[in-house]
Each structure stands twice: as structure tokens, then as C-alpha cells.
CSV table of C-alpha atoms in Angstrom, one decimal:
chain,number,residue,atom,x,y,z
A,1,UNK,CA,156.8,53.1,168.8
A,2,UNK,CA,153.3,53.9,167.2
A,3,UNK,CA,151.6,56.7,167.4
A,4,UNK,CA,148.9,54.9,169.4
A,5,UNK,CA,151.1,53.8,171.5
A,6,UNK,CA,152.6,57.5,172.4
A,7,UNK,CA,150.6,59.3,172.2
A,8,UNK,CA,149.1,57.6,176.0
A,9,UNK,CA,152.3,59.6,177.6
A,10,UNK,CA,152.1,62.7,178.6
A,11,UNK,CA,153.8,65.2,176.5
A,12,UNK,CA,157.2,65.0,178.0
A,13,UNK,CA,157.4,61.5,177.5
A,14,UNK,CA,156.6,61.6,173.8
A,15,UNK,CA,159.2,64.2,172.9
A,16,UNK,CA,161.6,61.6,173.9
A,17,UNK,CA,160.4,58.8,171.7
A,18,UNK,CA,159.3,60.9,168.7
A,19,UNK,CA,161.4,60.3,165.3
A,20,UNK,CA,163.4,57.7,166.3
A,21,UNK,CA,163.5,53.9,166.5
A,22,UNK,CA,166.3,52.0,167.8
A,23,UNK,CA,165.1,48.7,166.7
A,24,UNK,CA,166.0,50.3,163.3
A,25,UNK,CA,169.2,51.8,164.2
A,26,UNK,CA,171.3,48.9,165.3
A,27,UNK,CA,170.1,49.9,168.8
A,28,UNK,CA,171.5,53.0,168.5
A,29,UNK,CA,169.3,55.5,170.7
A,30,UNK,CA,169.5,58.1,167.6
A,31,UNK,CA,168.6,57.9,164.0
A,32,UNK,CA,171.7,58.4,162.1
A,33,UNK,CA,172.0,61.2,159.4
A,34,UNK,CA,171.8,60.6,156.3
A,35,UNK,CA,172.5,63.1,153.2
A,36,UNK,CA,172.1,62.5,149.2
A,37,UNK,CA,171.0,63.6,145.9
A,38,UNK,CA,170.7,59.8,144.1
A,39,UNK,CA,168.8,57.3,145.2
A,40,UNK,CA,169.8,53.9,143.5
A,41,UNK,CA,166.8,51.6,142.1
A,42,UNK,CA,167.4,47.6,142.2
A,43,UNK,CA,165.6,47.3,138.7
A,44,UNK,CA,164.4,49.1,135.6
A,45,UNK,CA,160.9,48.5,136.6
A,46,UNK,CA,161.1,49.6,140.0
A,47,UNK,CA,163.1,53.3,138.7
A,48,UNK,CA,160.0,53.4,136.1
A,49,UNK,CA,157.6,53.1,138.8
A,50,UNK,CA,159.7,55.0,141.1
A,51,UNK,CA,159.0,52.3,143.5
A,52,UNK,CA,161.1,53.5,146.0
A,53,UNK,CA,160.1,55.6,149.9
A,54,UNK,CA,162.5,58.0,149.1
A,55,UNK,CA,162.6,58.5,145.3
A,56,UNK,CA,165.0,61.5,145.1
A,57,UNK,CA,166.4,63.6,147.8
A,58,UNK,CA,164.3,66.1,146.8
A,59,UNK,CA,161.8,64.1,148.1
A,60,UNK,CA,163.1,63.4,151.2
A,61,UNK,CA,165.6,61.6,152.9
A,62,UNK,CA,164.8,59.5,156.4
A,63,UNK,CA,166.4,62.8,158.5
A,64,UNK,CA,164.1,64.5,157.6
A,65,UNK,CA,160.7,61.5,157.5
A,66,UNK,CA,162.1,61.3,161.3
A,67,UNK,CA,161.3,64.9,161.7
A,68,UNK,CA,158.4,64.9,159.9
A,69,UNK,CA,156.8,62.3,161.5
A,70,UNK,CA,157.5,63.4,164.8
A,71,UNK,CA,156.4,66.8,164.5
A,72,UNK,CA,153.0,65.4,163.0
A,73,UNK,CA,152.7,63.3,166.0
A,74,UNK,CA,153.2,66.0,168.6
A,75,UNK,CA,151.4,68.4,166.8
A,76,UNK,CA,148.2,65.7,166.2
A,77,UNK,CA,148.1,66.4,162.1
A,78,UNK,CA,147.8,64.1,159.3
A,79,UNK,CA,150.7,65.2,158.0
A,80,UNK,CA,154.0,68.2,157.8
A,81,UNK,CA,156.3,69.2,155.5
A,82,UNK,CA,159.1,71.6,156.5
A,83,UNK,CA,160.9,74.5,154.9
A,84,UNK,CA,164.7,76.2,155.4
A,85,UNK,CA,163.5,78.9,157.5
A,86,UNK,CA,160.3,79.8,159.2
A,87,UNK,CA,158.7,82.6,156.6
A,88,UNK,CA,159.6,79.8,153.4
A,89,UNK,CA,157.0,77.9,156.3
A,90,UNK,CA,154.5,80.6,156.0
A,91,UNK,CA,154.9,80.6,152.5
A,92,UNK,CA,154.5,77.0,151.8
A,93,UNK,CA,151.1,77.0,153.9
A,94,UNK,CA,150.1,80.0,152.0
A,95,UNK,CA,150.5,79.1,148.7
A,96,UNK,CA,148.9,75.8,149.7
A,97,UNK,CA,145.6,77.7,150.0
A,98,UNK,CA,145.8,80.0,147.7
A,99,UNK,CA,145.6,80.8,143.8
A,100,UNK,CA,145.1,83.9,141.0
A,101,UNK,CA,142.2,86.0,142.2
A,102,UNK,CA,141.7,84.7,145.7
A,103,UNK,CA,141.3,86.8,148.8
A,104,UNK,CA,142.6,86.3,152.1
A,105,UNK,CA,142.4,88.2,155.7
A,106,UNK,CA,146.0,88.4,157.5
A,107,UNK,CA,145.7,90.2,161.1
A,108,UNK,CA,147.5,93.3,161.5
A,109,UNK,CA,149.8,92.4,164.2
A,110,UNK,CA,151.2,90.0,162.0
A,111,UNK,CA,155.0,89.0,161.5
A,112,UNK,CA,156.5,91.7,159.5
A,113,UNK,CA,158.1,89.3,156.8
A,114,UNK,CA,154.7,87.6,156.6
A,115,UNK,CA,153.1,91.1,155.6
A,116,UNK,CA,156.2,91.7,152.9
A,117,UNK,CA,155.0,88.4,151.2
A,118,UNK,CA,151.1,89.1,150.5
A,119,UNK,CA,152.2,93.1,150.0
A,120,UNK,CA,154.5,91.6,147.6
A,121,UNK,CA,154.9,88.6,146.0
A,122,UNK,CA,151.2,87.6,146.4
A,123,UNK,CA,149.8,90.5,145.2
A,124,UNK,CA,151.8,90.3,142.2
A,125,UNK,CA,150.4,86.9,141.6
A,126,UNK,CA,146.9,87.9,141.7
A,127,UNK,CA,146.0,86.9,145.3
A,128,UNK,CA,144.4,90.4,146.9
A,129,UNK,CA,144.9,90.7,151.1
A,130,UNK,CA,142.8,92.9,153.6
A,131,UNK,CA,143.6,93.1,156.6
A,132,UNK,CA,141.9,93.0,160.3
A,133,UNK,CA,141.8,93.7,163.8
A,134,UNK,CA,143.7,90.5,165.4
A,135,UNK,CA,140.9,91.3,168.3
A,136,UNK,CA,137.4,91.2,166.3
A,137,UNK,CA,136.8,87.7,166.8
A,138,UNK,CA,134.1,86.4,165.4
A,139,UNK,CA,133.2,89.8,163.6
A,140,UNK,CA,135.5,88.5,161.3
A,141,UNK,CA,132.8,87.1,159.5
A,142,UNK,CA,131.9,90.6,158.3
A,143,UNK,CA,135.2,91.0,156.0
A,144,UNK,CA,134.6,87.8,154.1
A,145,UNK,CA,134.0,87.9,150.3
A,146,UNK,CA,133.0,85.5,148.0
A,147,UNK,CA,136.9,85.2,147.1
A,148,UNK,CA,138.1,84.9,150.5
A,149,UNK,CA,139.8,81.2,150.5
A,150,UNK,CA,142.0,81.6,153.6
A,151,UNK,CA,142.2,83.2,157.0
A,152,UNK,CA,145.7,83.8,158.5
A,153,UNK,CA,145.6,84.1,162.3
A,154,UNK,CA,148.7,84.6,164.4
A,155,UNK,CA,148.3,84.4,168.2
A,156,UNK,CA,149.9,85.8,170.3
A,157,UNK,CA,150.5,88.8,167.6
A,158,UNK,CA,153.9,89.8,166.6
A,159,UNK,CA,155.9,92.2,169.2
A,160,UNK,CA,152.5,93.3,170.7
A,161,UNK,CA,151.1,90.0,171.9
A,162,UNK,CA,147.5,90.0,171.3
A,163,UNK,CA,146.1,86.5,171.8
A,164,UNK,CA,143.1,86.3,168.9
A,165,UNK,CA,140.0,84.4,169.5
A,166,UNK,CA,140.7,81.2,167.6
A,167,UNK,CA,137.5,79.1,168.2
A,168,UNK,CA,135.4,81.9,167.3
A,169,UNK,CA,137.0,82.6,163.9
A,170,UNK,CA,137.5,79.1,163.0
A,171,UNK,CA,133.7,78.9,163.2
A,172,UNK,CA,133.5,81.6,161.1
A,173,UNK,CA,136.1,80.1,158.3
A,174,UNK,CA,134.5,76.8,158.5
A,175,UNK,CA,131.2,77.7,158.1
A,176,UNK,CA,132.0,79.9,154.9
A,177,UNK,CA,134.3,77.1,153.9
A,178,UNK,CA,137.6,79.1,154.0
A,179,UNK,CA,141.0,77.5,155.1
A,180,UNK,CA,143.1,78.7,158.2
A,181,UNK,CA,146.3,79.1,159.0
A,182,UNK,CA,148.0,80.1,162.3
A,183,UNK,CA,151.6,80.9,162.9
A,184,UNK,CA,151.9,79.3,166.5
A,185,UNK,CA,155.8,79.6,167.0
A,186,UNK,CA,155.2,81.4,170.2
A,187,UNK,CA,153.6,78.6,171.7
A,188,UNK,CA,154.6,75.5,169.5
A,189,UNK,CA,152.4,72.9,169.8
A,190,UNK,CA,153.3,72.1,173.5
A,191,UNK,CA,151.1,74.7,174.7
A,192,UNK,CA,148.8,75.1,171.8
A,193,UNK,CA,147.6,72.5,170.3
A,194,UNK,CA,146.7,74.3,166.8
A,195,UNK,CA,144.6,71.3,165.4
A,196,UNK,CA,142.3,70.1,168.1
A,197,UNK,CA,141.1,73.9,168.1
A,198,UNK,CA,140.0,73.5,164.5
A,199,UNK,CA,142.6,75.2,162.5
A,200,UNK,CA,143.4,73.6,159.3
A,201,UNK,CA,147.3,74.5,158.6
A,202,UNK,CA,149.7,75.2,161.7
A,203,UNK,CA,153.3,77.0,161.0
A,204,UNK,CA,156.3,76.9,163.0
A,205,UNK,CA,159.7,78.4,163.4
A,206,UNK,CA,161.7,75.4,163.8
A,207,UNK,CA,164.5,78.6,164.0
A,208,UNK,CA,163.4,79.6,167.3
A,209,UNK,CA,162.0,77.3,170.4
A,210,UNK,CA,162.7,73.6,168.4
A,211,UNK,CA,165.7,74.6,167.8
A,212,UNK,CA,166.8,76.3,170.5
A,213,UNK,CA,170.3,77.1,170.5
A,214,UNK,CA,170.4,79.6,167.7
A,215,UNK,CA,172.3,77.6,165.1
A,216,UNK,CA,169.4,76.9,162.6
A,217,UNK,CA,166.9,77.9,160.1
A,218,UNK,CA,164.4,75.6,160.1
A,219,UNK,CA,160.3,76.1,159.2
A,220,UNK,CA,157.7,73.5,159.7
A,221,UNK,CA,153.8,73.3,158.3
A,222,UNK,CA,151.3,70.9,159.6
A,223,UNK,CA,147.9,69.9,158.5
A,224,UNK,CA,144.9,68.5,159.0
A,225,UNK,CA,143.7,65.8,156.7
A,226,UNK,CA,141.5,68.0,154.7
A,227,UNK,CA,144.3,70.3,153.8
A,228,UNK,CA,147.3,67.8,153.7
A,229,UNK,CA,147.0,66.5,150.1
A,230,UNK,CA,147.5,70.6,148.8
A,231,UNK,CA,150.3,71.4,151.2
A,232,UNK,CA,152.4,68.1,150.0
A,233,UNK,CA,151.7,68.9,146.5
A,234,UNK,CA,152.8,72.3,146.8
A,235,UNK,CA,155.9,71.0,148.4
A,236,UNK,CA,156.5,68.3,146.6
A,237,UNK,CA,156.3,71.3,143.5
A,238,UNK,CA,158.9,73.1,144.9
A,239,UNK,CA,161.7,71.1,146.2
A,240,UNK,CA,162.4,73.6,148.8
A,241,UNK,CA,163.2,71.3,151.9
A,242,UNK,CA,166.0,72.3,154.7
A,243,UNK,CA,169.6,70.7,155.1
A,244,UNK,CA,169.6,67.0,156.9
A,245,UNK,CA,172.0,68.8,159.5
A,246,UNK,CA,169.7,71.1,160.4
A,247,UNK,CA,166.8,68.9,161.1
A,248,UNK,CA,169.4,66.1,163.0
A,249,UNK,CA,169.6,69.3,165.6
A,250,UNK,CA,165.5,70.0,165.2
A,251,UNK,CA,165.6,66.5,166.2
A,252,UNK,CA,167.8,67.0,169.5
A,253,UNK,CA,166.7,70.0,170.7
A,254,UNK,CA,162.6,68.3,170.4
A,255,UNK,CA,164.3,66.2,173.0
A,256,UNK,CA,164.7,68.7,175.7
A,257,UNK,CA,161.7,71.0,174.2
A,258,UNK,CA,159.6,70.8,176.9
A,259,UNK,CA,161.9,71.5,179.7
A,260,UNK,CA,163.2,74.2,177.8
A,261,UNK,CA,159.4,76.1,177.3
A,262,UNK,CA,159.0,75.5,181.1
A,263,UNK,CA,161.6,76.9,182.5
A,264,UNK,CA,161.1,80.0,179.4
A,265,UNK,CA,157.8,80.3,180.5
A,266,UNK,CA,159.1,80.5,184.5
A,267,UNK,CA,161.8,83.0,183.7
A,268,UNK,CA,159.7,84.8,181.6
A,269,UNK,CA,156.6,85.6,184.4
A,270,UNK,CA,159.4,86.2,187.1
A,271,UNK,CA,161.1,88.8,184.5
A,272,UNK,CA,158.3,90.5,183.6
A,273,UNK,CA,156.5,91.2,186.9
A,274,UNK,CA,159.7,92.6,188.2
A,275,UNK,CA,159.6,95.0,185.3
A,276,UNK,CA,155.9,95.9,185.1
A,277,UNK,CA,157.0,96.8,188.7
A,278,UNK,CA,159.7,99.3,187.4
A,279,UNK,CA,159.7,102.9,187.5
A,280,UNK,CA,160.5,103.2,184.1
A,281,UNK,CA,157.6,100.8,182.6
A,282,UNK,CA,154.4,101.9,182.3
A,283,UNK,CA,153.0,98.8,181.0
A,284,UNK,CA,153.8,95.0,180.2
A,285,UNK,CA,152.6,93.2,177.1
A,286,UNK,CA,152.2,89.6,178.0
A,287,UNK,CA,149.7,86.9,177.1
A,288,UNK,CA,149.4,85.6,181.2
A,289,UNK,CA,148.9,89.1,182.4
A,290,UNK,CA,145.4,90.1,182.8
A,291,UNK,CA,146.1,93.4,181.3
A,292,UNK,CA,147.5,92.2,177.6
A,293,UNK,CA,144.4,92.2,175.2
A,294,UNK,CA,143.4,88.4,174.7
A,295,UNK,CA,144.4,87.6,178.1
A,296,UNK,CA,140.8,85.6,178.3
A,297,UNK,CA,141.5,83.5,175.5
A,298,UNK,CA,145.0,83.1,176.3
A,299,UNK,CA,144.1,81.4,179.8
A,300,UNK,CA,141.0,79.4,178.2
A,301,UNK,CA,143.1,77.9,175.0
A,302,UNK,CA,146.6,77.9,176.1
A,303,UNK,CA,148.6,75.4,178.2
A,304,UNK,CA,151.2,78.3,179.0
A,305,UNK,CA,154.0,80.5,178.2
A,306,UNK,CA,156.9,80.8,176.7
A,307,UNK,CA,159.5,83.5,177.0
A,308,UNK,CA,158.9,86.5,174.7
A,309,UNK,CA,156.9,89.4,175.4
A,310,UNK,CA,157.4,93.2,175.4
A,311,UNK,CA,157.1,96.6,177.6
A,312,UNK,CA,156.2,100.3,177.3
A,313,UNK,CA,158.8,102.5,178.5
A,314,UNK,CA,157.3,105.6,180.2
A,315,UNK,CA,156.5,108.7,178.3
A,316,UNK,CA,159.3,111.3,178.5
A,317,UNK,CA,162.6,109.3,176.9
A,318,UNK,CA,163.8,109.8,173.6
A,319,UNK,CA,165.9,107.4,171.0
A,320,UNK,CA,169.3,108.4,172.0
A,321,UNK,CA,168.2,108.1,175.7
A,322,UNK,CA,167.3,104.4,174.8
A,323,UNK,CA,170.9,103.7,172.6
A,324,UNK,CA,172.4,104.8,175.8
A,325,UNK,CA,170.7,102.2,177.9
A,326,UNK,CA,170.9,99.5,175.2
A,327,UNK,CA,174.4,100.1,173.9
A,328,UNK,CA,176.1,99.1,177.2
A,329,UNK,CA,173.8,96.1,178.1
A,330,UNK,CA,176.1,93.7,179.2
A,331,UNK,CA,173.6,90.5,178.8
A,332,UNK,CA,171.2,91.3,176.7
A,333,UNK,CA,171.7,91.3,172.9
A,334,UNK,CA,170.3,92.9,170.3
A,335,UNK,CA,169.2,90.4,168.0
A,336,UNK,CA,166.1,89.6,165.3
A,337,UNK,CA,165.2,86.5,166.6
A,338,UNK,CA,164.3,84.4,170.2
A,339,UNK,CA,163.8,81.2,171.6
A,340,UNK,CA,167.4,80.6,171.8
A,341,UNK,CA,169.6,79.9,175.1
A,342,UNK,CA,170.7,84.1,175.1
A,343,UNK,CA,168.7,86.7,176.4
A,344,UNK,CA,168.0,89.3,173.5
A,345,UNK,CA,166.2,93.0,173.6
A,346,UNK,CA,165.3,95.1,170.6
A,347,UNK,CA,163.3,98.1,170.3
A,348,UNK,CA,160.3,98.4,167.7
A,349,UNK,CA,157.4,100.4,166.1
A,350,UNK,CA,155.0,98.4,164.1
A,351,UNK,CA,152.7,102.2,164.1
A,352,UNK,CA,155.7,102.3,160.6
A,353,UNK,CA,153.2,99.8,158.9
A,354,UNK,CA,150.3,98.8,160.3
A,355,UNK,CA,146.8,99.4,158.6
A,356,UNK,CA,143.9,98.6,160.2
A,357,UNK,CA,144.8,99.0,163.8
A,358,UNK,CA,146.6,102.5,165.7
A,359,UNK,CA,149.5,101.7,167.4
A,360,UNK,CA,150.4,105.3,169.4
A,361,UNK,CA,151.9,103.8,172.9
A,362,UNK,CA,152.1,106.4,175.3
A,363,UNK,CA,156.2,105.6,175.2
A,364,UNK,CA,159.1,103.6,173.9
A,365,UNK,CA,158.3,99.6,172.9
A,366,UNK,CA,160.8,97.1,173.5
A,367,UNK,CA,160.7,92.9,172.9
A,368,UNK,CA,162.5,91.2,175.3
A,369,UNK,CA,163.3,87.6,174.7
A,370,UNK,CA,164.5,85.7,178.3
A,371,UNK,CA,167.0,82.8,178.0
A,372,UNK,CA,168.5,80.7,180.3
A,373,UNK,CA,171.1,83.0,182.3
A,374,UNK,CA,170.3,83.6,185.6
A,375,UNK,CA,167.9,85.6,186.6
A,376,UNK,CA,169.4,88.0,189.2
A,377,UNK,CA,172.3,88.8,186.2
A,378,UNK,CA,169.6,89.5,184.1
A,379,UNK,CA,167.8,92.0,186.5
A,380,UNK,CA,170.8,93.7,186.7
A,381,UNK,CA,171.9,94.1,183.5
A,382,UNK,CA,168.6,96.0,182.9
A,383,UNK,CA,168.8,97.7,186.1
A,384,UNK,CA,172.1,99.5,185.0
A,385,UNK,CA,170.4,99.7,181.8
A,386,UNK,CA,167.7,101.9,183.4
A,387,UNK,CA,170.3,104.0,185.0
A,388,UNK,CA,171.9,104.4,182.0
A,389,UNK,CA,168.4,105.8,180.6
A,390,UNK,CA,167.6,107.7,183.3
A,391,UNK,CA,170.8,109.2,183.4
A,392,UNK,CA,170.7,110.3,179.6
């Protein structure tokens, strides 16, 4: 089906028809896998020429075509490439964007890993990063140099959730003629659609809500047609494309993607009312509560929610108070990652290494990622967690 054609149906729809075509396939609903190294040329001209789609498997193979054409449908780019894990995404985008004595603005409530990069790697290579108040909005414009070639935006921000302003520093970016980047994987493009709101490059953890079962790594970068010709070339440059396995399951798990969000995002506003309404919590950080900074933009950009957000324990409990309650969860895990079928919970405090911003909550922090057990278990594993707390 062309994208024309699919892109009439309403999101749902298209997640069922996107990277496949059975008329291709024998009939076969699914496109079958295919993994190689060597592709074979019919002639000497034609290997010369390398008049071939797929010219090496470095190049590609049509597993992983399939996936990128249907992520650059849903997504409304010109064009993706995708990476083994969801920070070698972030890197690909950057490095698209970037060269030797650039500068670029990251927000301070971004994802750790993402930080370790332009502290690291980047630097090293000459590219110099400030960074900035996720909620200045358009004052952004004020930090721009001469230099400045990209501006990273990730919304809602890593473990504390603040939804940025993305119109308003899009503006800004365009109007100095700097790229932008946003890491939506909170969202995917089901509920934010990255492009239509100006942004140039849009990254995804494939790992995480595509996914969905916890059994890949799998990053994805999507452009706009200004900024597609650099991020294929810098793929293309560095051969560093994810297994064929892994994108035949990015490929299954698109099929029930939007269910999946729906019902996170359901699970997710029931779980965390009932625990801003805790004794224990004094406060809930979520991008649909009123109270979460970038709550406005959040309601006036998004289409919803999925199911990750975090809470501030009440002042007065200490570390070994909060091993006792999360050592005996029965449900919860405690896991670096979300978006899976499990519920997880970890603890975390980003005041370690944050710049710009203070991060001094008035008590513990946790992240809480909901999955798809039910929700009374769920309330009642952290119930008995809280005893367990209190009791300590």
C-alpha cells in the first residue's frame, strides 16, 4: 500500500499495513526475514555500478527497508535509518549535525548516557556542549553562539518529566538556522508527531515501547528532508545497523503499538493518582498532571501518555528504609529500562550530575514504569511496599 494511500487511516489502521506487502510475499501476511553479508550481481557491469537495492548487507537488507519504511511513514519523515540500541540512535543523529568546533545546547534533564557522549566522546572530538534549562523556552535563543549548529531537546525529560516548549524553540533554531533533535521515545510518534512540530531529526528507542516485550535493542533516527541526505551518509559511513531478528520483532510489536500505548497510558493515570493520593507521596511527576512543569505544553502538543513517570517520597525516609520496601516487592522489578510488558521501579538522583538546573526534592525519587499486570496486584505490591517503608 502507498503511503498516500495509508496514510487516510487513522493511526491504528496504518500500524497494521506498515512494512509489509503480501502481494510481494507469496500472500504471506508477513515479510519474511532475510539475513546476509553477499549480495550476488548478474553481471560485471551491474557489480561495477553497484546496480543493485541492496548492494551489501551493510547497506541493508529488505528486514530492515520494511522497517525503515514504515517507521518513516508513521513518523511523516523523508526518511530513517536505525541503530542496535537507542543511545547508537542518539549518536547517529548527533553526529549527523555536528563536526570539529561546533557547539550544541543539550537540556539538562537529559538521558544520562546521552550526557556521557557530548561529556565524552564529543568533546574529545572538538564539538563543545552547554547546557540549559529544559523549561526556558524560547529564551533559548539567548545561549546561541555563532558555533551553535544543533539544539537537542528531549520532552518529557529524563526521570523528572518536564515537557519543553518545542514550537517555541524550534522557532528559535530555525530562525538562526541551527538543526534539532528530539529524543521522543516517551511518546513515539503515536502521540507526538516530532516532524509536523518542526523538528528536524526525531530519535527513538526501538528498545522500549516498539518493541515492547523486553527482548531487543533496537534505535531509530528519522528526518526531515532537509536533514536526511547527512543522517544517511553518516550511516551509510558507519555500517552500524541492528540484527534482521531484531527488527522482524520491531516489526511485530509496531503491530500492536497502539493498543499497547493506550492501555500504558490508562494504567499509567489510574496508577499514578492512586499514588499522588498516598500518604507516603508528596508529589507525582507526570506530563497529564497539572502539577508536572510543562503540563501546558504537554496538553497543547501531545496526543497522550504513555506509562512512565515518577514520585517524591515524603521527607523523613532514608536509603535503607527504601531497600526495605524495594527488596521485597513482589511485582515490581528493578530494572534500567521500560516500555516492556513488566512493571519495573528504580530509585534515582539526577542532583549527582546535573549543571544548569537544582534538583533538591524535598524526599526520595523513584521511576516507576507500569506494564500490563493487573492493576489491583500492582496497588498491592506497592502497598506492602509502603508498609515495608513505614515500618523501617
Amino acid at each position: 500500500m502507498s503511503t498516500k494511500q495509508n496514510q487516510k487511516f487513522e493511526v491504528a489502521t496504518q500500524l497494521t499495513k506498515l512494512g509489509r506487502d503480501p502481494a510481494e510475499q507469496f500472500g504471506f501476511v508477513n515479510a519474511p526475514l532475510y539475513k546476509g553479508s553477499t549480495v550476488i550481481y548478474k553481471t560485471m557491469d551491474d557489480l561495477e555500478h553497484r546496480r543493485s537495492r541492496f548492494t551489501y548487507g551493510t547497506a541493508g537488507t529488505p528486514t530492515i527497508a520494511n522497517l525503515e519504511d514504515a517507521w518513516t511513514q508513521l513518523s511523516g519523515a523523508a526518511g530513517t535509518v536505525l541503530a542496535p540500541s537507542g543511545l547508537g540512535a542518539v549518536v547517529l543523529a548527533l553526529l549527523s549535525t555536528t563536526k570539529a568546533g561546533d557547539h550544541i545546547l543539550m537540556p539538562d534533564s537529559v538521558y544520562r548516557p546521552t550526557r556521557n557522549f557530548c561529556n565524552g566522546m564529543l568533546a574529545r572530538y572538538g564539538v563543545h556542549t552547554t547546557y540549559y534549562d529544559p523549561m526556558m523556552g524560547a529564551k533559548i535563543e539567548g545561549l546561541v553562539q555563532p558555533e551553535t549548529s544543533t539544539i537537542f531537546l528531549e520532552a518529557p525529560g529524563s526521570q523528572t518529566l518536564e515537557v519543553q516548549d518545542v514550537p517555541a524553540i524550534v522557532a528559535v533554531a530555525r530562525k538562526h538556522g541551527v538543526k534539532t533533535i528530539i529524543d521522543n521515545t516517551w511518546a513515539t510518534p503515536v502521540f507526538f508527531k516530532a516532524h509536523e512540530h518542526g523538528v528536524d531529526l526525531s530519535v527513538e528507542a526501538g528498545t522500549k515501547y516498539l518493541g515492547g516485550h523486553s527482548d531487543i535493542l533496537l534505535g531509530l533516527v528519522s528526518a526531515n528532508a532537509e536533514s536526511w541526505p547527512a543522517l544517511r551518509a553518516t550511516y551509510d559511513s558507519m555500517a552500524m545497523l541492528p540484527g534482521a531478528d531484531d527488527c522482524v520483532l520491531a516489526l511485530r510489536g509496531m503491530r500492536t503499538l497502539h493498543l499497547r500505548l493506550k492501555e500504558a497510558e490508562r494504567r499509567g493515570l489510574e496508577m499514578a493518582q492512586w499514588l499522588q493520593a498516598r500518604p507516603e507521596v508528596s508529589r507525582v511527576l507526570h506530563p497529564a498532571f497539572e502539577s508536572c512543569p510543562g503540563h501546558e505544553n504537554w496538553k497543547r502538543d501531545f496526543k497522550g501518555a504513555s506509562g512512565l513517570f515518577s514520585i517524591i517520597l515524603k521527607p523523613g525516609y532514608g536509603q535503607q528504609d527504601l531497600a526495605k520496601m524495594l527488596d521485597g516487592m513482589s511485582i515490581f522489578g528493578m530494572g534500567f529500562s521500560w516500555g516492556g510488558y513488566e512493571s519495573l521501579i528504580i530509585p534515582f538522583d539526577c542532583g549527582q550530575y546535573r549543571t544548569v538546573t537544582s534538583w533538591k526534592p524535598e524526599g526520595l525519587a523513584l521511576r516507576l514504569q507500569i506494564g500490563l499486570e493487573d492493576v489491583e496486584d500492582l496497588k498491592q505490591d506497592l502497598e506492602q511496599g509502603f508498609a515495608r517503608l513505614g515500618s523501617a
